[in-house]
């Protein structure tokens, strides 16, 4: 059975779980083994299972070579707990799995998980102000409009409204957008873009949109310092100073500007352990339980790095600001440590990068229910984060520009024609600016035609003249006017 790429979408973790089980059952060699003077058919040693599954995961594009042997053993422990395998005497669930010579076999029952029917959250409809009703207050006289020099053709089109040749139109006054309106626009357009990048028909089965806080998105976009790090209004949610000092110490090793005490052999490992212990005691991962499914879904795009980066950019905007800031600081430190050749090894048994991914993955991404592939999925995501953290944890400029342009458009005065479904925006108000001599002479000449304009107005507004006669008179004026 050939491995296949499991793309983004609902229940991706369950689909991956079933995929790995099917591959493992198809690829695990079964043969006769002896144990305590007794022979057992169609079974395998624990160490053989680790070898087989480790190779399978490493060559699978859904996981990759970052998977360690230790993670493989942990996954086989979950296999035993969930009755994917059983020991040679048929025991499972409470038994422990070790990388040794114990014998195991596959049970006759199907170990695949069914896909749960997650209740639909329903598509959240963002309510915007009713733009069609005029706002009480300023009249049309106070609306700034761009001055336009009109020739005969433009005047004819303008006045032909009165004789039925052009549909009548009206100015539509937009209600003033409140901060709440703007925040809801940000939420709606951000989620719409995320859905498009993931290629999903709906976000309902990977994200409860009601749990997305629109204020968090806006704060993550606009409340940032020069380095792009989120600034918090509530200072009590900041990282403790001693943790920040420890993180800076390792990130900038051996140049530790904040260090006020002498170092000793193994000092860097103690500092590292302090950081690991602090983040390890958090009750919820930085990417939060609510967003677990959406981040797992994003992992299905890793074969298309640019798409995956954009999807993670947008997903990280949904985080509470304090979580986003901690994630920015932590991942930046992790990336610097993994590339720092001057930093002594932090472990005797594994590479620094492997150690960092292993110890911090769980505090960055995990599910509330501790599902079966948490560790492997988190490791995959954290590795990608470390390699692309500067872009992923920055504000997506294209999304920001499109939303800001949309907000500006909604705040403009608009012209609406009778019977039309859409509005046409008036030209942007213009302000005083210097003009050329030629333009000035032209405007002076056109301004002298005000009496002619008054005559046109009188013809159009005269109720005693029939429509047919109005049309004749306007055509006659237009003919004479064009020769001026």
Tab-separated table of C-alpha atoms in Angstrom:
chain	number	residue	atom	x	y	z
A	1	UNK	CA	0.000	0.000	0.000
A	2	UNK	CA	1.466	3.332	-1.088
A	3	UNK	CA	1.372	6.308	1.335
A	4	UNK	CA	-0.699	9.257	0.184
A	5	UNK	CA	-0.696	12.911	1.116
A	6	UNK	CA	-3.526	13.764	3.491
A	7	UNK	CA	-4.496	17.337	2.656
A	8	UNK	CA	-6.294	19.978	4.718
A	9	UNK	CA	-9.872	19.448	5.764
A	10	UNK	CA	-12.107	18.118	8.528
A	11	UNK	CA	-10.830	15.345	10.827
A	12	UNK	CA	-7.348	15.398	9.369
A	13	UNK	CA	-5.855	13.884	12.540
A	14	UNK	CA	-8.288	10.950	12.349
A	15	UNK	CA	-7.586	10.465	8.646
A	16	UNK	CA	-3.844	10.419	9.361
A	17	UNK	CA	-4.343	7.946	12.217
A	18	UNK	CA	-6.204	5.531	9.949
A	19	UNK	CA	-3.661	6.041	7.176
A	20	UNK	CA	-0.719	5.124	9.429
A	21	UNK	CA	-2.490	2.070	10.830
A	22	UNK	CA	-3.303	0.751	7.369
A	23	UNK	CA	0.292	1.280	6.219
A	24	UNK	CA	1.680	-0.337	9.373
A	25	UNK	CA	-0.551	-3.387	9.104
A	26	UNK	CA	0.304	-3.766	5.421
A	27	UNK	CA	4.061	-3.269	5.861
A	28	UNK	CA	4.828	-5.029	9.173
A	29	UNK	CA	6.429	-8.469	8.476
A	30	UNK	CA	4.735	-11.283	10.415
A	31	UNK	CA	6.445	-14.582	11.149
A	32	UNK	CA	6.776	-17.386	13.698
A	33	UNK	CA	8.496	-16.538	17.018
A	34	UNK	CA	9.326	-18.609	20.083
A	35	UNK	CA	8.779	-17.408	23.623
A	36	UNK	CA	9.369	-19.549	26.706
A	37	UNK	CA	9.522	-22.820	24.776
A	38	UNK	CA	6.323	-22.040	22.901
A	39	UNK	CA	5.870	-21.020	19.271
A	40	UNK	CA	3.554	-18.205	18.082
A	41	UNK	CA	2.482	-17.656	14.490
A	42	UNK	CA	1.942	-14.328	12.691
A	43	UNK	CA	3.558	-12.067	15.288
A	44	UNK	CA	6.457	-9.622	15.668
A	45	UNK	CA	8.908	-8.328	18.265
A	46	UNK	CA	8.448	-4.872	19.802
A	47	UNK	CA	11.843	-3.741	18.470
A	48	UNK	CA	10.878	-4.952	14.970
A	49	UNK	CA	7.684	-2.906	15.179
A	50	UNK	CA	9.686	0.189	16.157
A	51	UNK	CA	12.063	-0.335	13.233
A	52	UNK	CA	9.242	-0.791	10.743
A	53	UNK	CA	7.038	2.075	11.951
A	54	UNK	CA	9.957	4.485	12.321
A	55	UNK	CA	11.028	3.878	8.729
A	56	UNK	CA	7.428	4.163	7.553
A	57	UNK	CA	6.896	7.528	9.303
A	58	UNK	CA	10.226	8.901	8.145
A	59	UNK	CA	9.450	8.200	4.486
A	60	UNK	CA	5.859	9.440	4.730
A	61	UNK	CA	5.360	12.979	3.370
A	62	UNK	CA	2.744	13.660	6.071
A	63	UNK	CA	5.407	13.321	8.795
A	64	UNK	CA	8.947	13.195	7.408
A	65	UNK	CA	12.455	12.420	8.642
A	66	UNK	CA	12.111	14.616	11.768
A	67	UNK	CA	10.239	11.784	13.524
A	68	UNK	CA	12.499	10.259	16.208
A	69	UNK	CA	12.654	6.676	17.418
A	70	UNK	CA	11.416	7.842	20.808
A	71	UNK	CA	8.316	9.387	19.200
A	72	UNK	CA	7.745	6.123	17.334
A	73	UNK	CA	7.802	4.197	20.609
A	74	UNK	CA	5.265	6.622	22.089
A	75	UNK	CA	3.000	6.116	19.088
A	76	UNK	CA	3.209	2.321	19.503
A	77	UNK	CA	2.213	2.794	23.142
A	78	UNK	CA	-0.914	4.496	21.857
A	79	UNK	CA	-1.416	1.670	19.355
A	80	UNK	CA	-1.411	-0.776	22.246
A	81	UNK	CA	-3.726	1.378	24.345
A	82	UNK	CA	-6.226	1.690	21.456
A	83	UNK	CA	-6.059	-2.041	20.548
A	84	UNK	CA	-4.323	-1.467	17.226
A	85	UNK	CA	-1.938	-4.167	18.470
A	86	UNK	CA	-2.082	-6.595	21.385
A	87	UNK	CA	0.500	-8.729	23.131
A	88	UNK	CA	0.851	-12.375	22.272
A	89	UNK	CA	-1.591	-13.338	25.035
A	90	UNK	CA	-4.269	-10.935	23.783
A	91	UNK	CA	-3.710	-8.235	26.399
A	92	UNK	CA	-3.946	-4.510	25.569
A	93	UNK	CA	-5.060	-1.206	27.054
A	94	UNK	CA	-3.267	-1.178	30.394
A	95	UNK	CA	-0.110	-2.914	29.228
A	96	UNK	CA	3.036	-0.891	28.505
A	97	UNK	CA	5.039	-1.011	25.301
A	98	UNK	CA	8.837	-0.935	25.370
A	99	UNK	CA	11.482	-1.083	22.655
A	100	UNK	CA	12.474	-4.690	23.471
A	101	UNK	CA	11.894	-8.311	22.476
A	102	UNK	CA	8.310	-8.745	23.689
A	103	UNK	CA	5.957	-10.324	21.152
A	104	UNK	CA	2.892	-8.598	19.700
A	105	UNK	CA	0.308	-9.312	17.018
A	106	UNK	CA	-2.555	-7.614	15.220
A	107	UNK	CA	-6.065	-8.251	16.611
A	108	UNK	CA	-8.749	-9.601	14.246
A	109	UNK	CA	-11.055	-6.618	14.848
A	110	UNK	CA	-10.710	-3.426	12.828
A	111	UNK	CA	-8.556	-0.827	14.625
A	112	UNK	CA	-9.622	2.072	12.379
A	113	UNK	CA	-11.444	5.008	13.894
A	114	UNK	CA	-14.783	6.222	12.591
A	115	UNK	CA	-15.180	9.874	11.732
A	116	UNK	CA	-17.196	11.693	14.396
A	117	UNK	CA	-20.118	13.828	13.361
A	118	UNK	CA	-19.138	17.189	14.680
A	119	UNK	CA	-22.152	19.464	15.220
A	120	UNK	CA	-22.110	22.257	12.708
A	121	UNK	CA	-21.381	25.643	14.220
A	122	UNK	CA	-23.394	27.329	11.478
A	123	UNK	CA	-22.086	30.081	9.303
A	124	UNK	CA	-21.845	33.231	11.323
A	125	UNK	CA	-23.465	36.139	9.567
A	126	UNK	CA	-21.700	39.414	10.224
A	127	UNK	CA	-24.253	42.171	10.646
A	128	UNK	CA	-23.250	45.466	9.116
A	129	UNK	CA	-25.066	48.806	9.427
A	130	UNK	CA	-27.998	49.458	7.099
A	131	UNK	CA	-26.342	51.605	4.455
A	132	UNK	CA	-29.518	52.410	2.506
A	133	UNK	CA	-31.114	54.766	5.010
A	134	UNK	CA	-29.830	58.339	5.058
A	135	UNK	CA	-28.166	59.363	8.265
A	136	UNK	CA	-29.861	62.218	10.071
A	137	UNK	CA	-27.608	65.230	10.332
A	138	UNK	CA	-25.504	66.796	7.578
A	139	UNK	CA	-27.305	67.673	4.375
A	140	UNK	CA	-26.052	67.123	0.854
A	141	UNK	CA	-24.724	70.664	0.832
A	142	UNK	CA	-21.951	69.724	3.250
A	143	UNK	CA	-20.711	66.712	1.310
A	144	UNK	CA	-17.341	67.436	-0.356
A	145	UNK	CA	-17.413	66.536	-4.032
A	146	UNK	CA	-14.833	66.896	-6.736
A	147	UNK	CA	-15.473	69.880	-8.961
A	148	UNK	CA	-15.956	68.882	-12.589
A	149	UNK	CA	-15.768	71.067	-15.687
A	150	UNK	CA	-18.811	70.168	-17.792
A	151	UNK	CA	-19.084	70.345	-21.528
A	152	UNK	CA	-22.317	70.272	-23.518
A	153	UNK	CA	-22.513	66.486	-23.636
A	154	UNK	CA	-22.185	66.164	-19.856
A	155	UNK	CA	-24.826	68.838	-19.279
A	156	UNK	CA	-27.166	67.114	-21.686
A	157	UNK	CA	-26.775	63.795	-19.854
A	158	UNK	CA	-27.334	65.493	-16.520
A	159	UNK	CA	-30.531	67.235	-17.535
A	160	UNK	CA	-31.893	64.317	-19.520
A	161	UNK	CA	-32.751	62.698	-16.180
A	162	UNK	CA	-35.729	65.017	-15.987
A	163	UNK	CA	-37.107	63.789	-19.310
A	164	UNK	CA	-36.647	60.107	-18.568
A	165	UNK	CA	-33.586	59.279	-20.693
A	166	UNK	CA	-31.325	58.496	-17.682
A	167	UNK	CA	-32.681	56.868	-14.493
A	168	UNK	CA	-32.891	59.100	-11.482
A	169	UNK	CA	-30.227	58.666	-8.822
A	170	UNK	CA	-29.755	59.585	-5.187
A	171	UNK	CA	-26.877	60.024	-2.774
A	172	UNK	CA	-26.615	57.206	-0.256
A	173	UNK	CA	-25.251	58.397	3.079
A	174	UNK	CA	-23.170	55.741	4.829
A	175	UNK	CA	-23.638	55.378	8.530
A	176	UNK	CA	-20.419	55.998	10.405
A	177	UNK	CA	-18.494	52.763	10.997
A	178	UNK	CA	-17.967	52.070	14.669
A	179	UNK	CA	-14.938	50.261	16.041
A	180	UNK	CA	-17.117	47.189	16.494
A	181	UNK	CA	-18.155	47.319	12.819
A	182	UNK	CA	-14.523	47.501	11.730
A	183	UNK	CA	-13.531	44.614	13.995
A	184	UNK	CA	-16.323	42.435	12.591
A	185	UNK	CA	-15.243	43.293	9.044
A	186	UNK	CA	-11.717	42.181	9.955
A	187	UNK	CA	-13.043	38.906	11.350
A	188	UNK	CA	-15.299	38.183	8.380
A	189	UNK	CA	-12.699	38.922	5.693
A	190	UNK	CA	-9.875	37.172	7.587
A	191	UNK	CA	-11.871	33.957	7.961
A	192	UNK	CA	-13.005	34.176	4.339
A	193	UNK	CA	-9.396	34.401	3.174
A	194	UNK	CA	-8.346	31.517	5.438
A	195	UNK	CA	-11.101	29.334	4.019
A	196	UNK	CA	-9.967	30.149	0.483
A	197	UNK	CA	-6.299	29.390	1.197
A	198	UNK	CA	-7.202	26.049	2.769
A	199	UNK	CA	-9.413	25.231	-0.194
A	200	UNK	CA	-12.408	24.324	1.990
A	201	UNK	CA	-16.103	24.766	1.274
A	202	UNK	CA	-16.640	25.760	4.894
A	203	UNK	CA	-14.612	26.281	8.075
A	204	UNK	CA	-17.366	24.833	10.243
A	205	UNK	CA	-15.784	21.424	10.799
A	206	UNK	CA	-12.291	22.700	11.551
A	207	UNK	CA	-13.102	25.885	13.448
A	208	UNK	CA	-15.901	27.227	15.608
A	209	UNK	CA	-16.012	30.763	14.240
A	210	UNK	CA	-18.016	31.964	17.232
A	211	UNK	CA	-14.888	31.475	19.346
A	212	UNK	CA	-12.857	33.797	17.120
A	213	UNK	CA	-12.475	37.141	18.868
A	214	UNK	CA	-12.489	40.000	16.353
A	215	UNK	CA	-10.716	42.323	18.832
A	216	UNK	CA	-7.777	39.914	18.979
A	217	UNK	CA	-7.300	40.092	15.217
A	218	UNK	CA	-7.261	43.899	15.158
A	219	UNK	CA	-4.901	44.111	18.145
A	220	UNK	CA	-2.508	41.600	16.587
A	221	UNK	CA	-2.399	43.666	13.403
A	222	UNK	CA	-2.014	47.179	14.793
A	223	UNK	CA	-0.545	46.854	18.310
A	224	UNK	CA	3.018	45.919	17.360
A	225	UNK	CA	6.473	47.330	18.008
A	226	UNK	CA	9.258	48.016	15.496
A	227	UNK	CA	10.264	44.347	15.537
A	228	UNK	CA	6.703	43.253	14.717
A	229	UNK	CA	6.143	41.830	18.219
A	230	UNK	CA	2.682	42.321	19.699
A	231	UNK	CA	2.435	44.909	22.480
A	232	UNK	CA	0.002	44.124	25.293
A	233	UNK	CA	-2.300	46.615	26.954
A	234	UNK	CA	-2.533	44.432	30.072
A	235	UNK	CA	1.030	44.318	31.411
A	236	UNK	CA	0.137	41.566	33.886
A	237	UNK	CA	0.017	39.155	30.938
A	238	UNK	CA	3.618	39.831	29.943
A	239	UNK	CA	6.270	37.147	30.386
A	240	UNK	CA	8.106	37.462	33.723
A	241	UNK	CA	11.324	39.442	33.460
A	242	UNK	CA	13.452	36.522	34.607
A	243	UNK	CA	12.116	34.302	31.819
A	244	UNK	CA	12.728	37.023	29.225
A	245	UNK	CA	16.290	37.371	30.531
A	246	UNK	CA	16.834	33.619	30.299
A	247	UNK	CA	15.465	33.517	26.734
A	248	UNK	CA	17.637	36.450	25.656
A	249	UNK	CA	20.645	34.781	27.258
A	250	UNK	CA	20.338	31.632	25.145
A	251	UNK	CA	19.174	33.428	21.993
A	252	UNK	CA	22.226	35.714	22.055
A	253	UNK	CA	24.762	33.258	23.496
A	254	UNK	CA	27.565	33.936	24.339
A	255	UNK	CA	26.743	37.684	24.324
A	256	UNK	CA	24.381	37.797	27.310
A	257	UNK	CA	23.867	41.498	28.027
A	258	UNK	CA	21.265	40.872	30.735
A	259	UNK	CA	23.430	38.371	32.573
A	260	UNK	CA	24.519	39.698	35.985
A	261	UNK	CA	26.000	36.531	37.458
A	262	UNK	CA	29.036	34.413	36.596
A	263	UNK	CA	28.556	31.359	34.385
A	264	UNK	CA	29.756	27.840	35.117
A	265	UNK	CA	30.084	24.562	33.284
A	266	UNK	CA	26.606	23.435	32.287
A	267	UNK	CA	25.108	26.882	32.965
A	268	UNK	CA	23.440	27.039	29.546
A	269	UNK	CA	21.676	23.709	30.199
A	270	UNK	CA	20.274	24.979	33.489
A	271	UNK	CA	19.003	28.143	31.783
A	272	UNK	CA	17.425	26.017	29.063
A	273	UNK	CA	15.737	23.777	31.636
A	274	UNK	CA	14.330	26.851	33.383
A	275	UNK	CA	12.694	27.994	30.149
A	276	UNK	CA	11.393	24.506	29.367
A	277	UNK	CA	9.882	24.147	32.846
A	278	UNK	CA	8.137	27.536	32.618
A	279	UNK	CA	6.456	26.874	29.278
A	280	UNK	CA	5.775	23.254	30.213
A	281	UNK	CA	3.570	24.193	33.157
A	282	UNK	CA	1.063	26.170	31.052
A	283	UNK	CA	-2.491	24.855	31.273
A	284	UNK	CA	-3.159	25.443	27.573
A	285	UNK	CA	-0.849	25.431	24.529
A	286	UNK	CA	0.053	28.722	22.860
A	287	UNK	CA	-2.031	27.847	19.793
A	288	UNK	CA	-4.975	27.114	22.168
A	289	UNK	CA	-7.235	24.079	22.236
A	290	UNK	CA	-9.920	25.865	20.193
A	291	UNK	CA	-7.629	26.239	17.175
A	292	UNK	CA	-6.082	22.757	17.207
A	293	UNK	CA	-8.074	21.485	14.210
A	294	UNK	CA	-7.366	24.520	12.060
A	295	UNK	CA	-3.594	24.282	12.626
A	296	UNK	CA	-3.625	20.537	11.951
A	297	UNK	CA	-5.530	21.268	8.755
A	298	UNK	CA	-2.868	23.805	7.728
A	299	UNK	CA	-0.257	21.040	8.008
A	300	UNK	CA	-1.811	19.471	4.925
A	301	UNK	CA	-0.413	22.358	2.862
A	302	UNK	CA	3.264	21.874	3.742
A	303	UNK	CA	3.945	20.477	0.265
A	304	UNK	CA	3.065	23.990	-0.961
A	305	UNK	CA	5.216	26.154	1.346
A	306	UNK	CA	3.898	29.531	0.172
A	307	UNK	CA	0.290	28.447	0.790
A	308	UNK	CA	1.214	26.964	4.168
A	309	UNK	CA	2.979	30.174	5.212
A	310	UNK	CA	-0.047	32.305	4.283
A	311	UNK	CA	-2.463	29.952	6.051
A	312	UNK	CA	-0.319	30.011	9.209
A	313	UNK	CA	0.036	33.803	8.997
A	314	UNK	CA	-3.731	34.178	9.035
A	315	UNK	CA	-4.330	31.450	11.641
A	316	UNK	CA	-1.849	33.056	14.045
A	317	UNK	CA	-3.776	36.349	13.789
A	318	UNK	CA	-6.703	34.617	15.508
A	319	UNK	CA	-4.717	33.974	18.698
A	320	UNK	CA	-5.145	36.003	21.883
A	321	UNK	CA	-2.473	38.775	21.793
A	322	UNK	CA	-0.637	37.388	24.828
A	323	UNK	CA	-0.406	33.958	23.164
A	324	UNK	CA	0.793	35.453	19.898
A	325	UNK	CA	3.495	37.464	21.677
A	326	UNK	CA	4.756	34.447	23.626
A	327	UNK	CA	4.766	32.381	20.458
A	328	UNK	CA	6.750	35.072	18.625
A	329	UNK	CA	9.366	35.289	21.396
A	330	UNK	CA	9.612	31.535	21.948
A	331	UNK	CA	9.905	30.487	18.297
A	332	UNK	CA	12.420	33.253	17.596
A	333	UNK	CA	14.553	31.999	20.499
A	334	UNK	CA	14.222	28.392	19.306
A	335	UNK	CA	15.317	29.299	15.778
A	336	UNK	CA	18.345	31.238	17.021
A	337	UNK	CA	19.423	28.468	19.394
A	338	UNK	CA	19.191	25.809	16.695
A	339	UNK	CA	21.466	27.860	14.400
A	340	UNK	CA	23.928	29.042	17.057
A	341	UNK	CA	27.222	27.210	16.512
A	342	UNK	CA	28.753	28.823	19.615
A	343	UNK	CA	26.162	27.374	21.994
A	344	UNK	CA	27.390	24.159	23.692
A	345	UNK	CA	25.226	21.027	23.168
A	346	UNK	CA	22.137	21.056	25.376
A	347	UNK	CA	21.911	17.250	25.394
A	348	UNK	CA	24.352	14.365	25.208
A	349	UNK	CA	21.971	12.086	23.322
A	350	UNK	CA	20.396	14.240	20.578
A	351	UNK	CA	21.009	17.210	18.332
A	352	UNK	CA	20.023	20.627	19.650
A	353	UNK	CA	17.345	21.165	16.995
A	354	UNK	CA	15.750	17.773	17.662
A	355	UNK	CA	15.772	18.471	21.402
A	356	UNK	CA	14.187	21.903	20.975
A	357	UNK	CA	11.393	20.591	18.777
A	358	UNK	CA	10.709	17.714	21.157
A	359	UNK	CA	10.562	19.699	24.402
A	360	UNK	CA	8.564	22.692	23.118
A	361	UNK	CA	6.129	21.017	20.693
A	362	UNK	CA	3.592	20.089	23.349
A	363	UNK	CA	3.393	23.608	24.789
A	364	UNK	CA	2.833	25.049	21.288
A	365	UNK	CA	0.261	22.617	19.865
A	366	UNK	CA	-1.802	19.824	21.419
A	367	UNK	CA	-5.469	18.890	21.648
A	368	UNK	CA	-7.586	19.061	24.760
A	369	UNK	CA	-8.335	15.348	24.521
A	370	UNK	CA	-4.707	14.294	23.915
A	371	UNK	CA	-5.474	12.569	20.627
A	372	UNK	CA	-3.193	9.918	19.221
A	373	UNK	CA	-0.974	11.863	16.817
A	374	UNK	CA	-0.522	15.037	18.885
A	375	UNK	CA	3.229	14.741	19.278
A	376	UNK	CA	3.982	13.951	15.646
A	377	UNK	CA	1.708	16.686	14.324
A	378	UNK	CA	3.066	19.256	16.766
A	379	UNK	CA	6.665	18.381	15.886
A	380	UNK	CA	5.917	18.803	12.191
A	381	UNK	CA	4.317	22.208	12.745
A	382	UNK	CA	7.036	23.471	15.097
A	383	UNK	CA	9.779	22.497	12.642
A	384	UNK	CA	8.050	24.476	9.896
A	385	UNK	CA	7.498	27.418	12.258
A	386	UNK	CA	11.173	27.552	13.168
A	387	UNK	CA	12.226	27.559	9.525
A	388	UNK	CA	9.757	30.290	8.486
A	389	UNK	CA	9.019	32.152	11.727
A	390	UNK	CA	9.857	35.662	10.484
A	391	UNK	CA	7.281	35.497	7.698
A	392	UNK	CA	4.646	33.424	9.510
A	393	UNK	CA	4.584	35.594	12.631
A	394	UNK	CA	4.393	38.880	10.729
A	395	UNK	CA	1.192	40.635	9.676
A	396	UNK	CA	0.078	39.532	6.160
A	397	UNK	CA	0.367	42.797	4.232
A	398	UNK	CA	-1.901	41.766	1.340
A	399	UNK	CA	-4.765	40.873	3.693
A	400	UNK	CA	-4.261	44.069	5.690
A	401	UNK	CA	-4.368	46.252	2.569
A	402	UNK	CA	-7.472	44.579	1.139
A	403	UNK	CA	-9.426	44.968	4.387
A	404	UNK	CA	-8.375	48.585	4.867
A	405	UNK	CA	-9.392	49.397	1.286
A	406	UNK	CA	-12.756	47.735	1.880
A	407	UNK	CA	-13.362	49.766	5.040
A	408	UNK	CA	-12.509	52.998	3.201
A	409	UNK	CA	-14.911	52.051	0.409
A	410	UNK	CA	-17.747	51.466	2.864
A	411	UNK	CA	-17.231	54.901	4.407
A	412	UNK	CA	-17.600	56.771	1.114
A	413	UNK	CA	-20.718	58.646	0.025
A	414	UNK	CA	-22.218	56.729	-2.886
A	415	UNK	CA	-24.541	57.340	-5.833
A	416	UNK	CA	-27.372	54.856	-6.251
A	417	UNK	CA	-29.509	54.662	-9.401
A	418	UNK	CA	-33.140	53.672	-9.221
A	419	UNK	CA	-33.533	49.970	-9.900
A	420	UNK	CA	-29.784	49.303	-9.675
A	421	UNK	CA	-28.477	46.531	-7.410
A	422	UNK	CA	-25.078	48.044	-6.750
A	423	UNK	CA	-23.736	51.421	-5.809
A	424	UNK	CA	-21.169	53.477	-7.654
A	425	UNK	CA	-18.785	55.425	-5.493
A	426	UNK	CA	-18.442	59.124	-6.037
A	427	UNK	CA	-14.981	60.438	-6.915
A	428	UNK	CA	-12.710	60.931	-3.927
A	429	UNK	CA	-13.093	64.457	-2.497
A	430	UNK	CA	-10.351	66.765	-3.795
A	431	UNK	CA	-8.577	69.483	-1.902
A	432	UNK	CA	-6.871	72.761	-2.883
A	433	UNK	CA	-3.864	72.351	-5.148
A	434	UNK	CA	-1.985	74.554	-7.599
A	435	UNK	CA	-3.074	74.429	-11.251
A	436	UNK	CA	-1.417	75.500	-14.483
A	437	UNK	CA	-2.085	78.810	-16.248
A	438	UNK	CA	-3.839	77.020	-19.090
A	439	UNK	CA	-6.157	75.232	-16.674
A	440	UNK	CA	-6.945	78.510	-14.960
A	441	UNK	CA	-7.869	80.225	-18.251
A	442	UNK	CA	-10.037	77.269	-19.204
A	443	UNK	CA	-11.916	77.330	-15.883
A	444	UNK	CA	-12.412	81.111	-16.168
A	445	UNK	CA	-13.957	80.672	-19.593
A	446	UNK	CA	-16.292	77.915	-18.457
A	447	UNK	CA	-17.348	79.882	-15.364
A	448	UNK	CA	-18.628	82.666	-17.652
A	449	UNK	CA	-21.234	80.249	-18.940
A	450	UNK	CA	-23.249	80.320	-15.720
A	451	UNK	CA	-26.175	82.190	-17.370
A	452	UNK	CA	-26.399	79.377	-19.904
A	453	UNK	CA	-26.498	76.865	-17.086
A	454	UNK	CA	-29.352	78.795	-15.471
A	455	UNK	CA	-31.271	78.689	-18.760
A	456	UNK	CA	-30.902	74.908	-18.926
A	457	UNK	CA	-32.109	74.562	-15.362
A	458	UNK	CA	-35.166	76.700	-16.144
A	459	UNK	CA	-36.086	74.540	-19.177
A	460	UNK	CA	-35.775	71.299	-17.215
A	461	UNK	CA	-37.740	72.446	-14.181
A	462	UNK	CA	-40.569	74.157	-16.100
A	463	UNK	CA	-43.636	71.968	-15.575
A	464	UNK	CA	-45.653	73.805	-18.210
A	465	UNK	CA	-43.433	72.522	-21.060
A	466	UNK	CA	-44.118	69.000	-22.303
A	467	UNK	CA	-41.436	66.324	-22.361
A	468	UNK	CA	-41.356	66.435	-26.151
A	469	UNK	CA	-40.826	70.194	-26.187
A	470	UNK	CA	-38.160	69.935	-23.452
A	471	UNK	CA	-36.261	67.455	-25.572
A	472	UNK	CA	-36.402	69.768	-28.610
A	473	UNK	CA	-35.262	72.813	-26.638
A	474	UNK	CA	-32.396	70.931	-24.967
A	475	UNK	CA	-31.181	69.610	-28.311
A	476	UNK	CA	-31.315	73.117	-29.748
A	477	UNK	CA	-29.360	74.537	-26.803
A	478	UNK	CA	-26.864	71.684	-27.051
A	479	UNK	CA	-26.338	72.382	-30.783
A	480	UNK	CA	-25.773	76.073	-30.195
A	481	UNK	CA	-23.637	75.437	-27.111
A	482	UNK	CA	-21.263	73.073	-28.906
A	483	UNK	CA	-20.340	75.828	-31.372
A	484	UNK	CA	-19.310	78.231	-28.619
